Amino acid sequence: MKTWRSALGTVLTAVLCAAVLTGCGLFGDDNVASEKPPQITVGANGKVENSIRSVTSEQGGYRITVDVIELKRYDKVLRLVFAVTPQSKGSTDPLASDFLSVDALGDDVAGVYLIDSANLRMYPVLKTNGGGCVCSDGVSDFTLDQPTALFADYPLPPESVESMTVVLSDLGPLPGVKVSS
């Protein structure tokens, strides 16, 4: 004799199997950030094209430019795509990969965070269940005079948020970055 629990289990199993077999997303639509690496376009002058905001700062033996390509809403995340271009100001070594990390010897960009100043809220980079960042990870040292495309995903802010401040660890804040849909 079947109990209501076994009948419920059978129904749930059938629904899940049907969803998987039809390719249906169980947790929202398919408008999610893709897993492919971010793409940037570099002009003939060696500069990143289609940048919506940028900041340049001198740090140690480098002149570092960060170009924001997009800050875009997806189904459940906000994705920042940006490029880092270090130039030599005396140093011949590449810029260390921990430049934008929260860890001293990190190889990610988890140190880049967002601020919603209208709602007084800070958004750190999303973390995986294992504690890693949902961002460019395994970053090698930044080659001089060559832009490197990077990304970081954040919790989705309210729909009313139209722009945010991008905070880059040693370079400081970059206010007024427009959020696109």
mmCIF file with all atom_site columns, C-alpha atoms in Angstrom:
data_model
loop_
_atom_site.group_PDB
_atom_site.id
_atom_site.type_symbol
_atom_site.label_atom_id
_atom_site.label_alt_id
_atom_site.label_comp_id
_atom_site.label_asym_id
_atom_site.label_entity_id
_atom_site.label_seq_id
_atom_site.pdbx_PDB_ins_code
_atom_site.Cartn_x
_atom_site.Cartn_y
_atom_site.Cartn_z
_atom_site.occupancy
_atom_site.B_iso_or_equiv
_atom_site.pdbx_formal_charge
_atom_site.auth_seq_id
_atom_site.auth_comp_id
_atom_site.auth_asym_id
_atom_site.auth_atom_id
_atom_site.pdbx_PDB_model_num
ATOM 1   C CA . MET A 1 1   ? 0.000  0.000  0.000   1.00 0.00 ? 1   MET A CA 1
ATOM 2   C CA . LYS A 1 2   ? 1.396  3.362  -1.037  1.00 0.00 ? 2   LYS A CA 1
ATOM 3   C CA . THR A 1 3   ? 1.426  6.169  1.458   1.00 0.00 ? 3   THR A CA 1
ATOM 4   C CA . TRP A 1 4   ? 0.959  9.833  0.583   1.00 0.00 ? 4   TRP A CA 1
ATOM 5   C CA . ARG A 1 5   ? 4.720  10.317 1.041   1.00 0.00 ? 5   ARG A CA 1
ATOM 6   C CA . SER A 1 6   ? 5.658  7.779  -1.603  1.00 0.00 ? 6   SER A CA 1
ATOM 7   C CA . ALA A 1 7   ? 3.017  9.212  -3.973  1.00 0.00 ? 7   ALA A CA 1
ATOM 8   C CA . LEU A 1 8   ? 4.419  12.713 -3.428  1.00 0.00 ? 8   LEU A CA 1
ATOM 9   C CA . GLY A 1 9   ? 7.935  11.412 -4.081  1.00 0.00 ? 9   GLY A CA 1
ATOM 10  C CA . THR A 1 10  ? 6.794  9.789  -7.328  1.00 0.00 ? 10  THR A CA 1
ATOM 11  C CA . VAL A 1 11  ? 5.129  13.010 -8.501  1.00 0.00 ? 11  VAL A CA 1
ATOM 12  C CA . LEU A 1 12  ? 8.178  15.140 -7.629  1.00 0.00 ? 12  LEU A CA 1
ATOM 13  C CA . THR A 1 13  ? 10.498 12.713 -9.404  1.00 0.00 ? 13  THR A CA 1
ATOM 14  C CA . ALA A 1 14  ? 8.314  12.795 -12.527 1.00 0.00 ? 14  ALA A CA 1
ATOM 15  C CA . VAL A 1 15  ? 8.204  16.617 -12.538 1.00 0.00 ? 15  VAL A CA 1
ATOM 16  C CA . LEU A 1 16  ? 11.974 16.911 -12.110 1.00 0.00 ? 16  LEU A CA 1
ATOM 17  C CA . CYS A 1 17  ? 12.649 14.341 -14.845 1.00 0.00 ? 17  CYS A CA 1
ATOM 18  C CA . ALA A 1 18  ? 10.289 16.140 -17.233 1.00 0.00 ? 18  ALA A CA 1
ATOM 19  C CA . ALA A 1 19  ? 11.971 19.472 -16.498 1.00 0.00 ? 19  ALA A CA 1
ATOM 20  C CA . VAL A 1 20  ? 15.447 18.069 -17.089 1.00 0.00 ? 20  VAL A CA 1
ATOM 21  C CA . LEU A 1 21  ? 14.471 16.232 -20.275 1.00 0.00 ? 21  LEU A CA 1
ATOM 22  C CA . THR A 1 22  ? 12.795 19.310 -21.790 1.00 0.00 ? 22  THR A CA 1
ATOM 23  C CA . GLY A 1 23  ? 15.701 21.598 -20.897 1.00 0.00 ? 23  GLY A CA 1
ATOM 24  C CA . CYS A 1 24  ? 13.500 23.696 -18.666 1.00 0.00 ? 24  CYS A CA 1
ATOM 25  C CA . GLY A 1 25  ? 15.256 25.877 -16.101 1.00 0.00 ? 25  GLY A CA 1
ATOM 26  C CA . LEU A 1 26  ? 13.934 25.215 -12.619 1.00 0.00 ? 26  LEU A CA 1
ATOM 27  C CA . PHE A 1 27  ? 15.169 28.446 -11.065 1.00 0.00 ? 27  PHE A CA 1
ATOM 28  C CA . GLY A 1 28  ? 14.223 31.178 -13.526 1.00 0.00 ? 28  GLY A CA 1
ATOM 29  C CA . ASP A 1 29  ? 14.709 31.903 -17.184 1.00 0.00 ? 29  ASP A CA 1
ATOM 30  C CA . ASP A 1 30  ? 17.773 31.187 -19.256 1.00 0.00 ? 30  ASP A CA 1
ATOM 31  C CA . ASN A 1 31  ? 18.964 34.822 -19.183 1.00 0.00 ? 31  ASN A CA 1
ATOM 32  C CA . VAL A 1 32  ? 22.089 34.150 -17.142 1.00 0.00 ? 32  VAL A CA 1
ATOM 33  C CA . ALA A 1 33  ? 25.657 35.282 -17.494 1.00 0.00 ? 33  ALA A CA 1
ATOM 34  C CA . SER A 1 34  ? 27.501 32.957 -19.856 1.00 0.00 ? 34  SER A CA 1
ATOM 35  C CA . GLU A 1 35  ? 30.553 31.010 -18.810 1.00 0.00 ? 35  GLU A CA 1
ATOM 36  C CA . LYS A 1 36  ? 32.688 32.179 -21.740 1.00 0.00 ? 36  LYS A CA 1
ATOM 37  C CA . PRO A 1 37  ? 35.478 34.625 -20.883 1.00 0.00 ? 37  PRO A CA 1
ATOM 38  C CA . PRO A 1 38  ? 34.692 38.312 -21.310 1.00 0.00 ? 38  PRO A CA 1
ATOM 39  C CA . GLN A 1 39  ? 35.698 39.829 -24.625 1.00 0.00 ? 39  GLN A CA 1
ATOM 40  C CA . ILE A 1 40  ? 37.249 43.241 -25.206 1.00 0.00 ? 40  ILE A CA 1
ATOM 41  C CA . THR A 1 41  ? 38.136 45.112 -28.367 1.00 0.00 ? 41  THR A CA 1
ATOM 42  C CA . VAL A 1 42  ? 41.487 46.855 -28.585 1.00 0.00 ? 42  VAL A CA 1
ATOM 43  C CA . GLY A 1 43  ? 41.923 49.666 -31.087 1.00 0.00 ? 43  GLY A CA 1
ATOM 44  C CA . ALA A 1 44  ? 44.939 50.335 -33.306 1.00 0.00 ? 44  ALA A CA 1
ATOM 45  C CA . ASN A 1 45  ? 46.213 52.732 -30.630 1.00 0.00 ? 45  ASN A CA 1
ATOM 46  C CA . GLY A 1 46  ? 46.374 49.847 -28.115 1.00 0.00 ? 46  GLY A CA 1
ATOM 47  C CA . LYS A 1 47  ? 43.518 51.233 -26.004 1.00 0.00 ? 47  LYS A CA 1
ATOM 48  C CA . VAL A 1 48  ? 40.342 49.398 -25.015 1.00 0.00 ? 48  VAL A CA 1
ATOM 49  C CA . GLU A 1 49  ? 37.345 50.389 -27.137 1.00 0.00 ? 49  GLU A CA 1
ATOM 50  C CA . ASN A 1 50  ? 33.734 50.724 -25.914 1.00 0.00 ? 50  ASN A CA 1
ATOM 51  C CA . SER A 1 51  ? 34.738 51.592 -22.357 1.00 0.00 ? 51  SER A CA 1
ATOM 52  C CA . ILE A 1 52  ? 31.886 53.203 -20.406 1.00 0.00 ? 52  ILE A CA 1
ATOM 53  C CA . ARG A 1 53  ? 34.140 54.471 -17.575 1.00 0.00 ? 53  ARG A CA 1
ATOM 54  C CA . SER A 1 54  ? 37.847 54.348 -16.874 1.00 0.00 ? 54  SER A CA 1
ATOM 55  C CA . VAL A 1 55  ? 40.370 55.327 -14.253 1.00 0.00 ? 55  VAL A CA 1
ATOM 56  C CA . THR A 1 56  ? 44.147 55.655 -14.484 1.00 0.00 ? 56  THR A CA 1
ATOM 57  C CA . SER A 1 57  ? 46.461 55.759 -11.497 1.00 0.00 ? 57  SER A CA 1
ATOM 58  C CA . GLU A 1 58  ? 50.162 55.464 -10.810 1.00 0.00 ? 58  GLU A CA 1
ATOM 59  C CA . GLN A 1 59  ? 51.094 52.725 -8.350  1.00 0.00 ? 59  GLN A CA 1
ATOM 60  C CA . GLY A 1 60  ? 54.728 51.934 -7.663  1.00 0.00 ? 60  GLY A CA 1
ATOM 61  C CA . GLY A 1 61  ? 56.484 51.448 -10.988 1.00 0.00 ? 61  GLY A CA 1
ATOM 62  C CA . TYR A 1 62  ? 53.240 51.250 -12.984 1.00 0.00 ? 62  TYR A CA 1
ATOM 63  C CA . ARG A 1 63  ? 50.641 53.443 -14.607 1.00 0.00 ? 63  ARG A CA 1
ATOM 64  C CA . ILE A 1 64  ? 47.469 51.338 -14.412 1.00 0.00 ? 64  ILE A CA 1
ATOM 65  C CA . THR A 1 65  ? 44.316 51.914 -16.459 1.00 0.00 ? 65  THR A CA 1
ATOM 66  C CA . VAL A 1 66  ? 41.084 50.093 -15.666 1.00 0.00 ? 66  VAL A CA 1
ATOM 67  C CA . ASP A 1 67  ? 38.333 50.315 -18.298 1.00 0.00 ? 67  ASP A CA 1
ATOM 68  C CA . VAL A 1 68  ? 34.784 49.271 -17.373 1.00 0.00 ? 68  VAL A CA 1
ATOM 69  C CA . ILE A 1 69  ? 33.184 47.614 -20.404 1.00 0.00 ? 69  ILE A CA 1
ATOM 70  C CA . GLU A 1 70  ? 29.797 46.835 -18.868 1.00 0.00 ? 70  GLU A CA 1
ATOM 71  C CA . LEU A 1 71  ? 27.863 46.472 -15.651 1.00 0.00 ? 71  LEU A CA 1
ATOM 72  C CA . LYS A 1 72  ? 24.911 44.351 -16.751 1.00 0.00 ? 72  LYS A CA 1
ATOM 73  C CA . ARG A 1 73  ? 21.885 42.747 -15.099 1.00 0.00 ? 73  ARG A CA 1
ATOM 74  C CA . TYR A 1 74  ? 21.234 39.091 -15.768 1.00 0.00 ? 74  TYR A CA 1
ATOM 75  C CA . ASP A 1 75  ? 18.488 36.893 -14.314 1.00 0.00 ? 75  ASP A CA 1
ATOM 76  C CA . LYS A 1 76  ? 19.911 36.722 -10.794 1.00 0.00 ? 76  LYS A CA 1
ATOM 77  C CA . VAL A 1 77  ? 23.307 38.433 -10.956 1.00 0.00 ? 77  VAL A CA 1
ATOM 78  C CA . LEU A 1 78  ? 24.949 41.698 -11.887 1.00 0.00 ? 78  LEU A CA 1
ATOM 79  C CA . ARG A 1 79  ? 28.093 41.177 -13.996 1.00 0.00 ? 79  ARG A CA 1
ATOM 80  C CA . LEU A 1 80  ? 30.990 43.619 -14.201 1.00 0.00 ? 80  LEU A CA 1
ATOM 81  C CA . VAL A 1 81  ? 33.249 43.232 -17.248 1.00 0.00 ? 81  VAL A CA 1
ATOM 82  C CA . PHE A 1 82  ? 36.421 45.295 -17.217 1.00 0.00 ? 82  PHE A CA 1
ATOM 83  C CA . ALA A 1 83  ? 39.980 45.424 -18.518 1.00 0.00 ? 83  ALA A CA 1
ATOM 84  C CA . VAL A 1 84  ? 43.257 46.139 -16.727 1.00 0.00 ? 84  VAL A CA 1
ATOM 85  C CA . THR A 1 85  ? 46.150 47.644 -18.692 1.00 0.00 ? 85  THR A CA 1
ATOM 86  C CA . PRO A 1 86  ? 49.419 48.227 -16.810 1.00 0.00 ? 86  PRO A CA 1
ATOM 87  C CA . GLN A 1 87  ? 52.107 50.426 -18.331 1.00 0.00 ? 87  GLN A CA 1
ATOM 88  C CA . SER A 1 88  ? 55.686 50.641 -17.144 1.00 0.00 ? 88  SER A CA 1
ATOM 89  C CA . LYS A 1 89  ? 56.815 53.668 -15.182 1.00 0.00 ? 89  LYS A CA 1
ATOM 90  C CA . GLY A 1 90  ? 60.213 52.217 -14.417 1.00 0.00 ? 90  GLY A CA 1
ATOM 91  C CA . SER A 1 91  ? 59.322 48.590 -13.700 1.00 0.00 ? 91  SER A CA 1
ATOM 92  C CA . THR A 1 92  ? 60.038 45.909 -16.286 1.00 0.00 ? 92  THR A CA 1
ATOM 93  C CA . ASP A 1 93  ? 58.136 43.191 -14.421 1.00 0.00 ? 93  ASP A CA 1
ATOM 94  C CA . PRO A 1 94  ? 54.488 42.396 -15.137 1.00 0.00 ? 94  PRO A CA 1
ATOM 95  C CA . LEU A 1 95  ? 51.919 43.703 -12.636 1.00 0.00 ? 95  LEU A CA 1
ATOM 96  C CA . ALA A 1 96  ? 51.315 41.100 -9.904  1.00 0.00 ? 96  ALA A CA 1
ATOM 97  C CA . SER A 1 97  ? 48.158 38.999 -10.221 1.00 0.00 ? 97  SER A CA 1
ATOM 98  C CA . ASP A 1 98  ? 47.107 39.825 -6.633  1.00 0.00 ? 98  ASP A CA 1
ATOM 99  C CA . PHE A 1 99  ? 46.600 43.498 -7.545  1.00 0.00 ? 99  PHE A CA 1
ATOM 100 C CA . LEU A 1 100 ? 42.769 43.231 -7.348  1.00 0.00 ? 100 LEU A CA 1
ATOM 101 C CA . SER A 1 101 ? 42.481 40.272 -4.966  1.00 0.00 ? 101 SER A CA 1
ATOM 102 C CA . VAL A 1 102 ? 41.491 40.266 -1.308  1.00 0.00 ? 102 VAL A CA 1
ATOM 103 C CA . ASP A 1 103 ? 44.324 37.822 -0.581  1.00 0.00 ? 103 ASP A CA 1
ATOM 104 C CA . ALA A 1 104 ? 47.981 38.848 -0.445  1.00 0.00 ? 104 ALA A CA 1
ATOM 105 C CA . LEU A 1 105 ? 48.945 36.148 -2.938  1.00 0.00 ? 105 LEU A CA 1
ATOM 106 C CA . GLY A 1 106 ? 45.562 35.856 -4.656  1.00 0.00 ? 106 GLY A CA 1
ATOM 107 C CA . ASP A 1 107 ? 45.034 35.268 -8.352  1.00 0.00 ? 107 ASP A CA 1
ATOM 108 C CA . ASP A 1 108 ? 41.461 36.554 -8.645  1.00 0.00 ? 108 ASP A CA 1
ATOM 109 C CA . VAL A 1 109 ? 39.605 39.883 -8.696  1.00 0.00 ? 109 VAL A CA 1
ATOM 110 C CA . ALA A 1 110 ? 37.535 39.356 -5.524  1.00 0.00 ? 110 ALA A CA 1
ATOM 111 C CA . GLY A 1 111 ? 38.819 42.677 -4.143  1.00 0.00 ? 111 GLY A CA 1
ATOM 112 C CA . VAL A 1 112 ? 36.651 44.643 -6.601  1.00 0.00 ? 112 VAL A CA 1
ATOM 113 C CA . TYR A 1 113 ? 33.302 45.536 -5.044  1.00 0.00 ? 113 TYR A CA 1
ATOM 114 C CA . LEU A 1 114 ? 30.285 47.704 -5.819  1.00 0.00 ? 114 LEU A CA 1
ATOM 115 C CA . ILE A 1 115 ? 28.570 50.420 -3.793  1.00 0.00 ? 115 ILE A CA 1
ATOM 116 C CA . ASP A 1 116 ? 24.968 51.507 -4.181  1.00 0.00 ? 116 ASP A CA 1
ATOM 117 C CA . SER A 1 117 ? 25.267 54.939 -2.543  1.00 0.00 ? 117 SER A CA 1
ATOM 118 C CA . ALA A 1 118 ? 21.551 55.754 -2.910  1.00 0.00 ? 118 ALA A CA 1
ATOM 119 C CA . ASN A 1 119 ? 20.615 52.755 -0.738  1.00 0.00 ? 119 ASN A CA 1
ATOM 120 C CA . LEU A 1 120 ? 23.849 52.719 1.334   1.00 0.00 ? 120 LEU A CA 1
ATOM 121 C CA . ARG A 1 121 ? 24.699 49.153 0.404   1.00 0.00 ? 121 ARG A CA 1
ATOM 122 C CA . MET A 1 122 ? 27.978 47.429 -0.477  1.00 0.00 ? 122 MET A CA 1
ATOM 123 C CA . TYR A 1 123 ? 28.022 44.443 -2.858  1.00 0.00 ? 123 TYR A CA 1
ATOM 124 C CA . PRO A 1 124 ? 30.998 42.055 -2.568  1.00 0.00 ? 124 PRO A CA 1
ATOM 125 C CA . VAL A 1 125 ? 31.773 39.529 -5.307  1.00 0.00 ? 125 VAL A CA 1
ATOM 126 C CA . LEU A 1 126 ? 29.558 36.424 -5.111  1.00 0.00 ? 126 LEU A CA 1
ATOM 127 C CA . LYS A 1 127 ? 31.132 33.306 -3.591  1.00 0.00 ? 127 LYS A CA 1
ATOM 128 C CA . THR A 1 128 ? 30.742 29.666 -4.590  1.00 0.00 ? 128 THR A CA 1
ATOM 129 C CA . ASN A 1 129 ? 29.777 26.978 -2.063  1.00 0.00 ? 129 ASN A CA 1
ATOM 130 C CA . GLY A 1 130 ? 33.493 26.164 -1.853  1.00 0.00 ? 130 GLY A CA 1
ATOM 131 C CA . GLY A 1 131 ? 34.363 29.751 -0.920  1.00 0.00 ? 131 GLY A CA 1
ATOM 132 C CA . GLY A 1 132 ? 35.883 30.764 -4.264  1.00 0.00 ? 132 GLY A CA 1
ATOM 133 C CA . CYS A 1 133 ? 34.800 33.913 -6.030  1.00 0.00 ? 133 CYS A CA 1
ATOM 134 C CA . VAL A 1 134 ? 32.386 34.015 -8.958  1.00 0.00 ? 134 VAL A CA 1
ATOM 135 C CA . CYS A 1 135 ? 34.894 36.085 -10.894 1.00 0.00 ? 135 CYS A CA 1
ATOM 136 C CA . SER A 1 136 ? 38.038 35.859 -12.985 1.00 0.00 ? 136 SER A CA 1
ATOM 137 C CA . ASP A 1 137 ? 40.151 33.350 -11.094 1.00 0.00 ? 137 ASP A CA 1
ATOM 138 C CA . GLY A 1 138 ? 43.541 31.857 -11.835 1.00 0.00 ? 138 GLY A CA 1
ATOM 139 C CA . VAL A 1 139 ? 44.656 35.233 -13.181 1.00 0.00 ? 139 VAL A CA 1
ATOM 140 C CA . SER A 1 140 ? 48.285 35.353 -14.289 1.00 0.00 ? 140 SER A CA 1
ATOM 141 C CA . ASP A 1 141 ? 50.418 38.425 -13.781 1.00 0.00 ? 141 ASP A CA 1
ATOM 142 C CA . PHE A 1 142 ? 49.222 41.321 -15.959 1.00 0.00 ? 142 PHE A CA 1
ATOM 143 C CA . THR A 1 143 ? 51.435 41.796 -19.033 1.00 0.00 ? 143 THR A CA 1
ATOM 144 C CA . LEU A 1 144 ? 52.684 45.349 -19.545 1.00 0.00 ? 144 LEU A CA 1
ATOM 145 C CA . ASP A 1 145 ? 50.946 47.430 -22.248 1.00 0.00 ? 145 ASP A CA 1
ATOM 146 C CA . GLN A 1 146 ? 48.371 44.694 -22.916 1.00 0.00 ? 146 GLN A CA 1
ATOM 147 C CA . PRO A 1 147 ? 44.731 44.848 -21.730 1.00 0.00 ? 147 PRO A CA 1
ATOM 148 C CA . THR A 1 148 ? 43.471 41.823 -19.809 1.00 0.00 ? 148 THR A CA 1
ATOM 149 C CA . ALA A 1 149 ? 39.699 41.141 -19.839 1.00 0.00 ? 149 ALA A CA 1
ATOM 150 C CA . LEU A 1 150 ? 38.187 40.252 -16.459 1.00 0.00 ? 150 LEU A CA 1
ATOM 151 C CA . PHE A 1 151 ? 34.751 39.769 -14.890 1.00 0.00 ? 151 PHE A CA 1
ATOM 152 C CA . ALA A 1 152 ? 33.076 39.586 -11.490 1.00 0.00 ? 152 ALA A CA 1
ATOM 153 C CA . ASP A 1 153 ? 29.492 38.671 -10.547 1.00 0.00 ? 153 ASP A CA 1
ATOM 154 C CA . TYR A 1 154 ? 27.549 40.363 -7.736  1.00 0.00 ? 154 TYR A CA 1
ATOM 155 C CA . PRO A 1 155 ? 24.146 40.020 -6.080  1.00 0.00 ? 155 PRO A CA 1
ATOM 156 C CA . LEU A 1 156 ? 21.461 41.718 -8.153  1.00 0.00 ? 156 LEU A CA 1
ATOM 157 C CA . PRO A 1 157 ? 20.521 45.161 -6.763  1.00 0.00 ? 157 PRO A CA 1
ATOM 158 C CA . PRO A 1 158 ? 16.927 46.463 -6.808  1.00 0.00 ? 158 PRO A CA 1
ATOM 159 C CA . GLU A 1 159 ? 15.530 47.454 -10.237 1.00 0.00 ? 159 GLU A CA 1
ATOM 160 C CA . SER A 1 160 ? 15.540 51.104 -9.129  1.00 0.00 ? 160 SER A CA 1
ATOM 161 C CA . VAL A 1 161 ? 19.369 51.159 -9.056  1.00 0.00 ? 161 VAL A CA 1
ATOM 162 C CA . GLU A 1 162 ? 20.554 52.809 -12.284 1.00 0.00 ? 162 GLU A CA 1
ATOM 163 C CA . SER A 1 163 ? 24.241 53.330 -11.483 1.00 0.00 ? 163 SER A CA 1
ATOM 164 C CA . MET A 1 164 ? 26.808 52.114 -8.975  1.00 0.00 ? 164 MET A CA 1
ATOM 165 C CA . THR A 1 165 ? 30.300 52.929 -7.786  1.00 0.00 ? 165 THR A CA 1
ATOM 166 C CA . VAL A 1 166 ? 32.941 50.361 -8.727  1.00 0.00 ? 166 VAL A CA 1
ATOM 167 C CA . VAL A 1 167 ? 35.661 50.211 -6.055  1.00 0.00 ? 167 VAL A CA 1
ATOM 168 C CA . LEU A 1 168 ? 39.049 48.951 -7.220  1.00 0.00 ? 168 LEU A CA 1
ATOM 169 C CA . SER A 1 169 ? 41.237 48.060 -4.228  1.00 0.00 ? 169 SER A CA 1
ATOM 170 C CA . ASP A 1 170 ? 44.298 50.295 -4.665  1.00 0.00 ? 170 ASP A CA 1
ATOM 171 C CA . LEU A 1 171 ? 42.888 52.594 -7.357  1.00 0.00 ? 171 LEU A CA 1
ATOM 172 C CA . GLY A 1 172 ? 39.872 53.814 -5.409  1.00 0.00 ? 172 GLY A CA 1
ATOM 173 C CA . PRO A 1 173 ? 36.261 54.437 -6.409  1.00 0.00 ? 173 PRO A CA 1
ATOM 174 C CA . LEU A 1 174 ? 34.883 54.872 -9.904  1.00 0.00 ? 174 LEU A CA 1
ATOM 175 C CA . PRO A 1 175 ? 31.426 56.467 -9.403  1.00 0.00 ? 175 PRO A CA 1
ATOM 176 C CA . GLY A 1 176 ? 28.520 56.686 -11.809 1.00 0.00 ? 176 GLY A CA 1
ATOM 177 C CA . VAL A 1 177 ? 28.908 53.392 -13.663 1.00 0.00 ? 177 VAL A CA 1
ATOM 178 C CA . LYS A 1 178 ? 25.583 52.818 -15.445 1.00 0.00 ? 178 LYS A CA 1
ATOM 179 C CA . VAL A 1 179 ? 23.775 49.508 -14.921 1.00 0.00 ? 179 VAL A CA 1
ATOM 180 C CA . SER A 1 180 ? 22.391 48.041 -18.159 1.00 0.00 ? 180 SER A CA 1
ATOM 181 C CA . SER A 1 181 ? 19.768 45.346 -18.699 1.00 0.00 ? 181 SER A CA 1
#
